[in-house]
Every structure is written in C-alpha cells, then in structure tokens.
Amino acid sequence: MFEAQRPASQEATVVKYLLSRGYDKSSRPAFVETETTLLNISVNSFSLYQMDQAKEIVEFSAEFLLTWYDPFMSWDRNMFNVTWIKMKEMYVWKPDIIVSTSIETDFLLDADERYVDIRHDGYVRQSYYGVFFNQCKMKVVNCFPYDAQECAVEIGPWSYTNAQVLSDAGNAITEPRDGFKGNSEWEFIYMIPEVYEETDKDVGFNYTAVRWQTMLKRKPEFYVWVLLVPSFIITTVSLFGIFIPTNHLGDREEKVTLGLTTLLSTAVILEIVASTMPKASALPLLGNFILAEIFITAIGVLCSVAVLIFHHRRVS
C-alpha cells in the first residue's frame, strides 16, 4: 500500500517559490550595485550575569533584532495568503554582524539551526541572541560602593562599508522593564543607542555601527553590611581599648593585642576590597575609608605602647 502524500503547507510553498527563482545568498540584496542596504539594529532583551570588576569584563545575554529590506525575498500575499514565513538563516543573505567590544560570544543555537522571519514585502528580521563577554572600563575611584557603571556594547557589520550597508539604531530603553534586568548586585538602568562612524585609513572606507550605552547601578547593601559596618565597629572597639586603665599589679598588654588584632582584621577587609577592584592609580571610596581606619588604629596602638612604656618606667 502507498501512503498518501501530505500536501505542503502554504509557508513551505512560499519558501520553495522564493528559492526556486535563483536566489543568491552570497550577494548583497540590491537591484543596483550603488543602492545602499539600510540595517536597523535594536535590542529586545538584556540580562546581566556577572561583572568581573578586576578584569573589567561584563558577562550578559542579549537579543538584538536586525531588520533589512531584501527585494528578492518578496511575494504576492494575495497569491499565497501568507504574510510572514520562517526560513533558515543558511538560505538567506545576512550582514556579517559582530559585537566588536566582546572578547567572546557564545550562541545557544548553531548557525544551521537558526531562522529568520520574512515579510511578504521583503523585510527580513533576524534574532541575534547570545551570551557576550564584553569589555567595560570601570570607574570606581570616587563612589564605590555607591557607583554606577556605563558600558558600551558596539555592534555592526564587519566588512560592509557605508555605501553598501548603513547601520541605524532602534528605540532606546530608558527605564527598566520586562526582559531587561540586572542581577543580585547590579540594577539595570537604561540602554541608549548611538550611531557612530569609523574610517579605515589604509583604504579610506567608512563604516557605521551602533553603540549601546548600557548603564548599571550597584546595590551597595552587601558592602555596607559586610565590610563597612563591621570595620567601623572593630575600629571603634579598638579605640576604646586605648582607654583601658593600667594598674599597679601589672601592665595591661591586652590593649596592644587588641589594637594589633584590629589592624590585622582591617587589613584583611582592605584586601577583600582591593581584590574585587581594577588595579587603578587610586583606591575607591570604601578603600580610602578602610585605609583611614587602619591609620587611626595604628596611632591608637602606638599610643598604647607609649602609655605602657611610661607606666613601666614609673613603676620601676
């Protein structure tokens, strides 16, 4: 017995129709060579994973939506009664997009498993989703842990010039909303696009890309309750230890021991702060605070030693 052949869907019929017209995915879609392809780059989601402040690298996942016009990917909607279709990326021309500020990019799907959306009038929409390890120059000297960091995410075509592919930016994300979030330490504030142009001086070609200025604000509660408050309490106790009275039965050497223990603990806290910060030319605000506590405690220890020396001479 022969199985009845299942009729192809309307979407599959359109895909077959488009590919049967001699479509060349290796050529930029333009009737005239001098015609410029306008590429719109917008961001659809952003999720922060972690921020390595010592290495100045931000790890996040993001989805960028790329749209452009392909005149060879259009059909008569009345003929097929289909407005949108999905087609594998491997069959369609697409710009060679790269995030130039990212040192590593992980895609969840292989290239032969990703699809693009195509509208009947030839507009193509591609979802560019991945996990990015993006460079971000940290500015923590003045305000840490009450700081906010602005990281630039630059995305655009790698080899096409302005005359071939011209990049344009989508709408800005001016406030937190669904799909845009930070993590337990950082709060997402905004993503504002800026179209910029670069020139290859060797050949004189101009290139455009979109720079997304991403603002992230730190949540300082962890550093306040785990580092700042304990170091303040330890230093205060050490200062009160200076005023422990001496007696005639023996020296109160425990005040020196208390001061030295305080110095050790504050030095450990300072090391914790320094290990998480980039190696800048100056300490951040919290580091200066802890360093000041170390100097105060050291002065207190010296005063305690001096008092013990004078008391010992007096008793002798």
XYZ file of C-alpha atoms in Angstrom:
316
model
C 0.000 0.000 0.000
C 1.140 3.513 -0.767
C 0.808 6.302 1.756
C -0.961 9.398 0.580
C 1.434 12.311 0.155
C 0.614 15.084 2.580
C 0.145 18.417 0.823
C 2.764 21.058 1.574
C 1.774 23.992 3.779
C 1.405 27.472 2.358
C 4.549 28.588 4.171
C 6.575 25.733 2.690
C 5.179 26.589 -0.732
C 6.355 30.196 -0.397
C 9.826 29.087 0.731
C 10.119 26.778 -2.255
C 8.898 29.531 -4.547
C 11.455 32.054 -3.266
C 14.410 29.682 -3.515
C 13.425 28.467 -6.970
C 13.932 31.920 -8.507
C 17.723 31.665 -8.486
C 18.303 33.424 -5.150
C 21.995 34.007 -4.367
C 22.658 34.301 -0.641
C 26.286 35.333 -1.200
C 25.328 38.623 -2.903
C 24.017 41.687 -1.128
C 20.295 42.108 -1.968
C 20.128 45.143 -4.248
C 18.881 45.658 -7.793
C 21.614 48.244 -8.391
C 25.153 47.923 -7.038
C 25.147 51.522 -5.833
C 21.989 51.004 -3.781
C 22.581 51.014 -0.020
C 21.055 48.420 2.297
C 19.669 50.027 5.451
C 20.244 47.861 8.522
C 18.263 48.607 11.671
C 19.695 47.305 14.952
C 17.503 47.266 18.043
C 17.772 45.461 21.362
C 14.974 43.159 22.526
C 16.323 41.792 25.809
C 19.239 42.153 28.206
C 20.109 40.020 31.218
C 23.237 40.632 33.292
C 25.026 37.535 34.597
C 28.101 38.908 36.322
C 30.544 41.776 36.293
C 34.208 40.944 36.837
C 35.447 44.273 38.136
C 39.077 43.206 38.474
C 39.267 42.117 34.807
C 36.795 44.806 33.665
C 34.588 42.301 31.825
C 30.785 42.131 31.848
C 29.013 38.869 31.077
C 25.433 39.161 29.852
C 22.928 37.669 27.450
C 21.159 39.890 24.947
C 18.939 39.631 21.904
C 19.481 42.120 19.107
C 16.877 42.377 16.357
C 18.311 43.084 12.910
C 15.966 44.154 10.109
C 16.705 44.987 6.476
C 14.998 45.000 3.100
C 15.647 42.159 0.665
C 13.805 42.802 -2.644
C 14.448 39.238 -3.802
C 12.575 37.810 -0.816
C 9.116 39.211 -1.591
C 5.938 37.559 -2.876
C 2.339 38.323 -3.699
C 0.407 37.956 -0.459
C -2.879 37.508 -2.327
C -1.448 34.591 -4.284
C -0.280 32.562 -1.293
C -2.372 34.087 1.510
C 0.742 34.259 3.722
C 2.133 37.402 5.373
C 5.092 36.054 7.357
C 7.262 32.981 6.870
C 10.252 31.477 8.663
C 13.333 30.375 6.755
C 16.664 29.045 7.917
C 19.428 31.641 8.044
C 21.691 29.486 5.914
C 19.461 30.102 2.858
C 19.267 33.909 3.173
C 21.784 36.732 2.798
C 22.524 38.418 6.099
C 25.050 41.049 7.168
C 28.227 39.844 8.872
C 27.307 41.253 12.274
C 29.838 41.308 15.086
C 29.908 42.776 18.604
C 33.313 44.446 18.424
C 33.563 45.144 22.171
C 33.018 41.481 23.058
C 36.084 39.296 23.543
C 33.988 36.109 23.404
C 30.487 35.245 22.223
C 28.518 32.053 22.840
C 25.482 31.281 20.681
C 22.888 28.876 22.036
C 21.979 27.597 18.555
C 24.230 26.609 15.689
C 24.055 28.660 12.507
C 22.239 25.897 10.606
C 19.518 25.747 13.271
C 18.632 29.448 13.403
C 15.733 31.012 11.495
C 14.831 34.446 10.171
C 11.365 35.973 9.765
C 10.483 37.272 6.310
C 7.519 39.511 5.485
C 5.738 39.419 2.148
C 7.134 42.810 1.085
C 10.764 41.668 1.521
C 11.608 42.859 5.028
C 13.796 40.349 6.861
C 14.108 40.159 10.643
C 16.933 38.256 12.300
C 17.278 37.479 16.003
C 20.902 37.844 17.075
C 20.940 36.206 20.512
C 23.944 35.092 22.508
C 25.992 35.336 25.684
C 28.601 38.081 25.430
C 31.770 38.705 27.425
C 32.043 42.429 26.908
C 34.859 44.786 27.825
C 33.824 47.579 30.179
C 36.135 50.218 31.610
C 35.275 50.564 35.301
C 35.176 53.892 37.128
C 35.148 53.043 40.822
C 37.604 55.514 42.353
C 35.209 58.139 43.674
C 31.919 56.462 44.569
C 32.365 52.729 45.273
C 30.167 51.083 46.556
C 27.631 53.768 45.545
C 28.760 53.801 41.933
C 27.089 53.291 38.559
C 28.950 51.898 35.557
C 28.288 52.712 31.895
C 29.394 50.001 29.484
C 29.454 50.377 25.702
C 28.196 47.493 23.554
C 29.192 48.137 19.942
C 27.519 46.089 17.220
C 27.545 46.422 13.453
C 28.637 44.876 10.133
C 32.277 43.878 9.968
C 33.198 44.192 6.281
C 30.494 46.278 4.561
C 31.124 49.994 4.058
C 28.592 52.803 4.405
C 27.930 52.700 0.682
C 26.904 49.053 0.986
C 25.282 48.632 4.416
C 24.299 51.635 6.534
C 23.541 50.923 10.190
C 20.677 52.577 12.044
C 19.601 52.305 15.688
C 16.295 51.212 17.154
C 14.462 52.722 20.109
C 16.267 53.460 23.352
C 15.456 51.582 26.557
C 15.168 54.459 29.017
C 13.965 52.547 32.096
C 13.850 49.009 33.494
C 11.117 46.804 32.022
C 10.348 43.196 31.243
C 13.230 41.458 29.522
C 15.829 43.944 30.794
C 17.254 43.081 34.182
C 20.422 43.110 36.235
C 21.469 40.632 38.906
C 21.671 40.494 42.705
C 24.427 43.134 42.820
C 23.650 45.370 39.839
C 20.451 47.112 38.767
C 19.664 47.779 35.112
C 19.021 51.484 34.386
C 18.970 52.082 30.619
C 20.358 51.254 27.164
C 20.698 54.251 24.838
C 21.890 53.800 21.233
C 24.334 55.975 19.363
C 25.289 55.540 15.713
C 28.984 56.167 15.164
C 31.280 56.042 12.165
C 34.808 54.729 11.791
C 37.279 55.169 8.952
C 39.789 52.636 7.673
C 42.730 54.918 6.963
C 44.522 52.371 4.806
C 41.803 52.207 2.129
C 39.650 55.209 3.058
C 36.461 53.229 3.682
C 33.851 54.422 6.187
C 31.923 52.030 8.401
C 28.947 52.613 10.679
C 27.868 50.690 13.756
C 25.611 51.176 16.764
C 26.978 51.782 20.242
C 24.555 50.867 23.030
C 25.453 52.793 26.186
C 24.355 50.479 28.986
C 24.009 51.921 32.494
C 24.183 49.602 35.515
C 23.863 50.806 39.108
C 25.384 48.931 42.024
C 23.305 47.817 45.012
C 25.541 48.806 47.960
C 23.802 46.865 50.761
C 26.228 43.922 50.666
C 29.321 46.109 51.015
C 27.712 48.278 53.688
C 26.676 45.421 55.981
C 29.534 43.004 55.296
C 32.513 45.380 55.022
C 31.770 48.954 56.069
C 29.768 48.409 59.269
C 31.979 45.595 60.686
C 35.182 47.544 60.021
C 33.698 50.612 61.717
C 32.672 48.573 64.784
C 36.089 46.893 65.044
C 37.903 50.224 64.823
C 35.614 51.809 67.410
C 36.227 48.954 69.871
C 39.954 49.264 69.276
C 39.875 52.998 70.022
C 38.013 52.428 73.268
C 40.683 49.872 74.162
C 43.208 52.682 74.325
C 41.493 53.997 77.438
C 41.707 50.721 79.354
C 43.248 51.833 82.679
C 46.528 50.372 83.816
C 47.052 49.149 87.359
C 49.951 48.688 89.768
C 49.816 44.899 89.677
C 50.898 44.504 86.081
C 50.838 46.034 82.642
C 47.656 45.925 80.581
C 49.254 44.451 77.467
C 45.877 43.283 76.146
C 45.200 46.790 74.812
C 48.169 46.372 72.465
C 46.964 42.908 71.469
C 43.509 44.323 70.752
C 44.994 47.019 68.528
C 47.156 44.586 66.598
C 44.195 42.247 66.070
C 42.170 45.178 64.788
C 44.951 46.110 62.366
C 45.023 42.564 61.054
C 41.247 42.396 60.558
C 41.028 45.763 58.788
C 43.952 44.789 56.558
C 42.044 41.637 55.548
C 38.949 43.717 54.762
C 41.060 46.094 52.677
C 42.466 43.112 50.764
C 38.904 41.916 50.022
C 38.026 45.321 48.595
C 41.259 45.570 46.577
C 40.866 42.075 45.078
C 37.484 42.945 43.565
C 38.542 46.285 42.089
C 40.533 47.040 38.924
C 44.159 47.962 39.539
C 43.684 51.715 39.222
C 46.010 54.500 40.333
C 43.816 55.297 43.382
C 41.691 53.417 45.880
C 37.888 53.631 45.737
C 35.841 55.423 48.380
C 35.370 52.341 50.560
C 39.073 51.521 50.290
C 40.018 55.000 51.490
C 37.616 54.627 54.408
C 39.195 51.333 55.494
C 42.703 52.703 54.962
C 41.854 55.654 57.227
C 40.643 53.198 59.872
C 43.972 51.368 59.647
C 45.901 54.595 60.248
C 43.658 55.505 63.210
C 44.072 52.039 64.734
C 47.834 52.175 64.199
C 48.002 55.513 66.003
C 45.960 54.005 68.839
C 48.368 51.063 69.122
C 51.362 53.410 69.240
C 49.663 55.437 71.960
C 49.003 52.251 73.951
C 52.633 51.180 73.631
C 53.792 54.625 74.760
C 51.493 54.542 77.805
C 52.770 51.097 78.786
C 56.384 52.236 78.465
C 55.824 55.302 80.641
C 53.840 53.278 83.171
C 56.572 50.622 83.362
C 59.262 53.248 83.975
C 57.149 54.869 86.666
C 56.595 51.582 88.467
C 60.312 50.761 88.222
